[in-house]
Amino acid sequence: MKNLSYLVLFFLSVIMFGCAETEQPYVGYIVVERVVVDAAANSTATVTADTDISSPILLEVDEDGAEWCTVSANGKEITVTATTANTGETSRTATVYVKCGYRETEFTVLQKYEGQTTVAYFKAYGEI
């Protein structure tokens, strides 16, 4: 009986320590705002990533945006270039995926159409 009580006590100890909350390491943050480029080919815009992570920033453009948009990073500065002119009747968008350290985020690039003078957009519900 005594051995059984030691066995039960051992299993209870394992369960208690196994279920204890473990503190997760802090992995930083990264925030990148939306970018707007003009309709002309080779238009560029630069945005600064708000981050406390010292790792290099890795960027990838979604499949649709890769046809007309390139991105590069130099430190926290992200440069977006529209490689072709937007001759359509509406603006076009691309999604850029950003990875810095363990954090991942994305931002939108909007290229205006020829003759467009203003851009109006609304933040999604819950966005800051």
Coordinates of C-alpha atoms in Angstrom, one line a residue:
M1 CA 0.0 0.0 0.0
K2 CA 2.9 2.3 0.8
N3 CA 4.4 1.8 -2.6
L4 CA 1.0 2.6 -4.2
S5 CA 0.8 5.9 -2.3
Y6 CA 4.3 6.8 -3.5
L7 CA 3.4 6.0 -7.0
V8 CA 0.2 8.1 -6.9
L9 CA 2.2 11.0 -5.3
F10 CA 4.8 10.7 -8.1
F11 CA 2.2 10.9 -10.8
L12 CA 0.5 13.9 -9.2
S13 CA 3.8 15.7 -9.0
V14 CA 4.5 14.9 -12.7
I15 CA 1.1 16.2 -13.6
M16 CA 1.4 19.4 -11.6
F17 CA 4.9 20.3 -13.0
G18 CA 3.9 19.2 -16.5
C19 CA 0.9 21.5 -16.5
A20 CA 2.7 24.5 -15.0
E21 CA 2.7 27.6 -17.1
T22 CA 6.1 28.1 -18.8
E23 CA 7.2 31.6 -19.6
Q24 CA 7.6 32.1 -23.3
P25 CA 10.6 34.1 -24.5
Y26 CA 10.1 37.6 -25.9
V27 CA 10.5 37.5 -29.6
G28 CA 9.9 41.2 -30.5
Y29 CA 7.5 43.0 -32.7
I30 CA 7.4 44.3 -36.3
V31 CA 4.8 46.7 -37.8
V32 CA 4.9 48.0 -41.4
E33 CA 2.4 50.5 -42.7
R34 CA 0.7 50.4 -46.1
V35 CA 2.7 51.8 -49.1
V36 CA 1.3 53.8 -52.0
V37 CA 3.3 54.2 -55.3
D38 CA 2.5 56.4 -58.3
A39 CA 1.1 55.0 -61.6
A40 CA 4.3 55.5 -63.6
A41 CA 6.8 52.7 -64.2
N42 CA 9.8 52.7 -61.8
S43 CA 7.9 54.7 -59.1
T44 CA 9.3 54.0 -55.7
A45 CA 8.2 54.5 -52.1
T46 CA 10.1 53.8 -48.9
V47 CA 8.7 52.9 -45.5
T48 CA 10.4 52.3 -42.2
A49 CA 9.6 49.1 -40.4
D50 CA 8.8 49.7 -36.7
T51 CA 10.6 46.8 -35.0
D52 CA 12.8 46.0 -32.0
I53 CA 14.3 42.9 -33.7
S54 CA 17.9 43.1 -34.9
S55 CA 17.5 40.2 -37.4
P56 CA 17.5 41.1 -41.1
I57 CA 14.1 41.7 -42.7
L58 CA 13.1 39.1 -45.4
L59 CA 10.5 40.1 -47.9
E60 CA 8.3 38.3 -50.4
V61 CA 5.6 39.6 -52.8
D62 CA 2.5 37.7 -53.5
E63 CA 2.0 36.0 -56.9
D64 CA -0.2 38.8 -58.4
G65 CA 1.9 41.6 -57.2
A66 CA 5.2 40.0 -58.3
E67 CA 4.2 40.9 -61.9
W68 CA 4.6 44.6 -61.3
C69 CA 6.1 45.1 -57.9
T70 CA 9.6 44.5 -56.3
V71 CA 10.7 45.1 -52.8
S72 CA 14.0 45.3 -51.0
A73 CA 15.2 45.9 -47.5
N74 CA 18.2 47.8 -46.2
G75 CA 18.1 47.7 -42.4
K76 CA 14.7 48.8 -41.3
E77 CA 14.1 50.7 -44.6
I78 CA 11.8 48.9 -47.1
T79 CA 11.8 50.2 -50.7
V80 CA 8.9 49.3 -53.0
T81 CA 9.3 49.8 -56.8
A82 CA 6.5 49.5 -59.4
T83 CA 8.3 48.0 -62.3
T84 CA 5.5 48.7 -64.8
A85 CA 3.1 51.5 -65.2
N86 CA -0.5 51.0 -64.1
T87 CA -2.4 51.9 -67.3
G88 CA -5.7 50.4 -66.1
E89 CA -8.8 52.2 -64.8
T90 CA -8.4 51.1 -61.2
S91 CA -5.6 51.0 -58.7
R92 CA -3.9 47.7 -58.0
T93 CA -2.6 46.1 -54.9
A94 CA 0.1 43.6 -53.9
T95 CA 0.6 41.9 -50.5
V96 CA 4.2 41.8 -49.2
Y97 CA 5.0 39.2 -46.6
V98 CA 7.6 40.3 -44.0
K99 CA 9.7 38.1 -41.8
C100 CA 12.0 39.4 -39.1
G101 CA 13.4 37.0 -36.6
Y102 CA 10.5 34.8 -35.5
R103 CA 7.9 37.4 -36.3
E104 CA 5.9 37.5 -39.5
T105 CA 3.5 40.2 -40.8
E106 CA 2.3 41.6 -44.1
F107 CA 1.5 44.9 -45.6
T108 CA -0.3 46.1 -48.7
V109 CA 1.2 48.0 -51.6
L110 CA -1.2 50.1 -53.7
Q111 CA -0.3 51.5 -57.1
K112 CA -2.4 54.3 -58.3
Y113 CA -3.8 54.4 -61.8
E114 CA -2.9 57.1 -64.3
G115 CA -4.6 60.4 -63.4
Q116 CA -5.5 59.3 -59.9
T117 CA -4.8 62.1 -57.5
T118 CA -6.2 60.8 -54.1
V119 CA -6.3 57.5 -52.4
A120 CA -8.9 56.6 -49.9
Y121 CA -8.7 53.5 -47.8
F122 CA -10.2 52.3 -44.6
K123 CA -8.6 50.3 -41.9
A124 CA -10.0 46.8 -41.2
Y125 CA -12.1 46.3 -38.1
G126 CA -9.7 45.8 -35.2
E127 CA -6.7 47.4 -37.0
I128 CA -4.9 50.2 -35.1

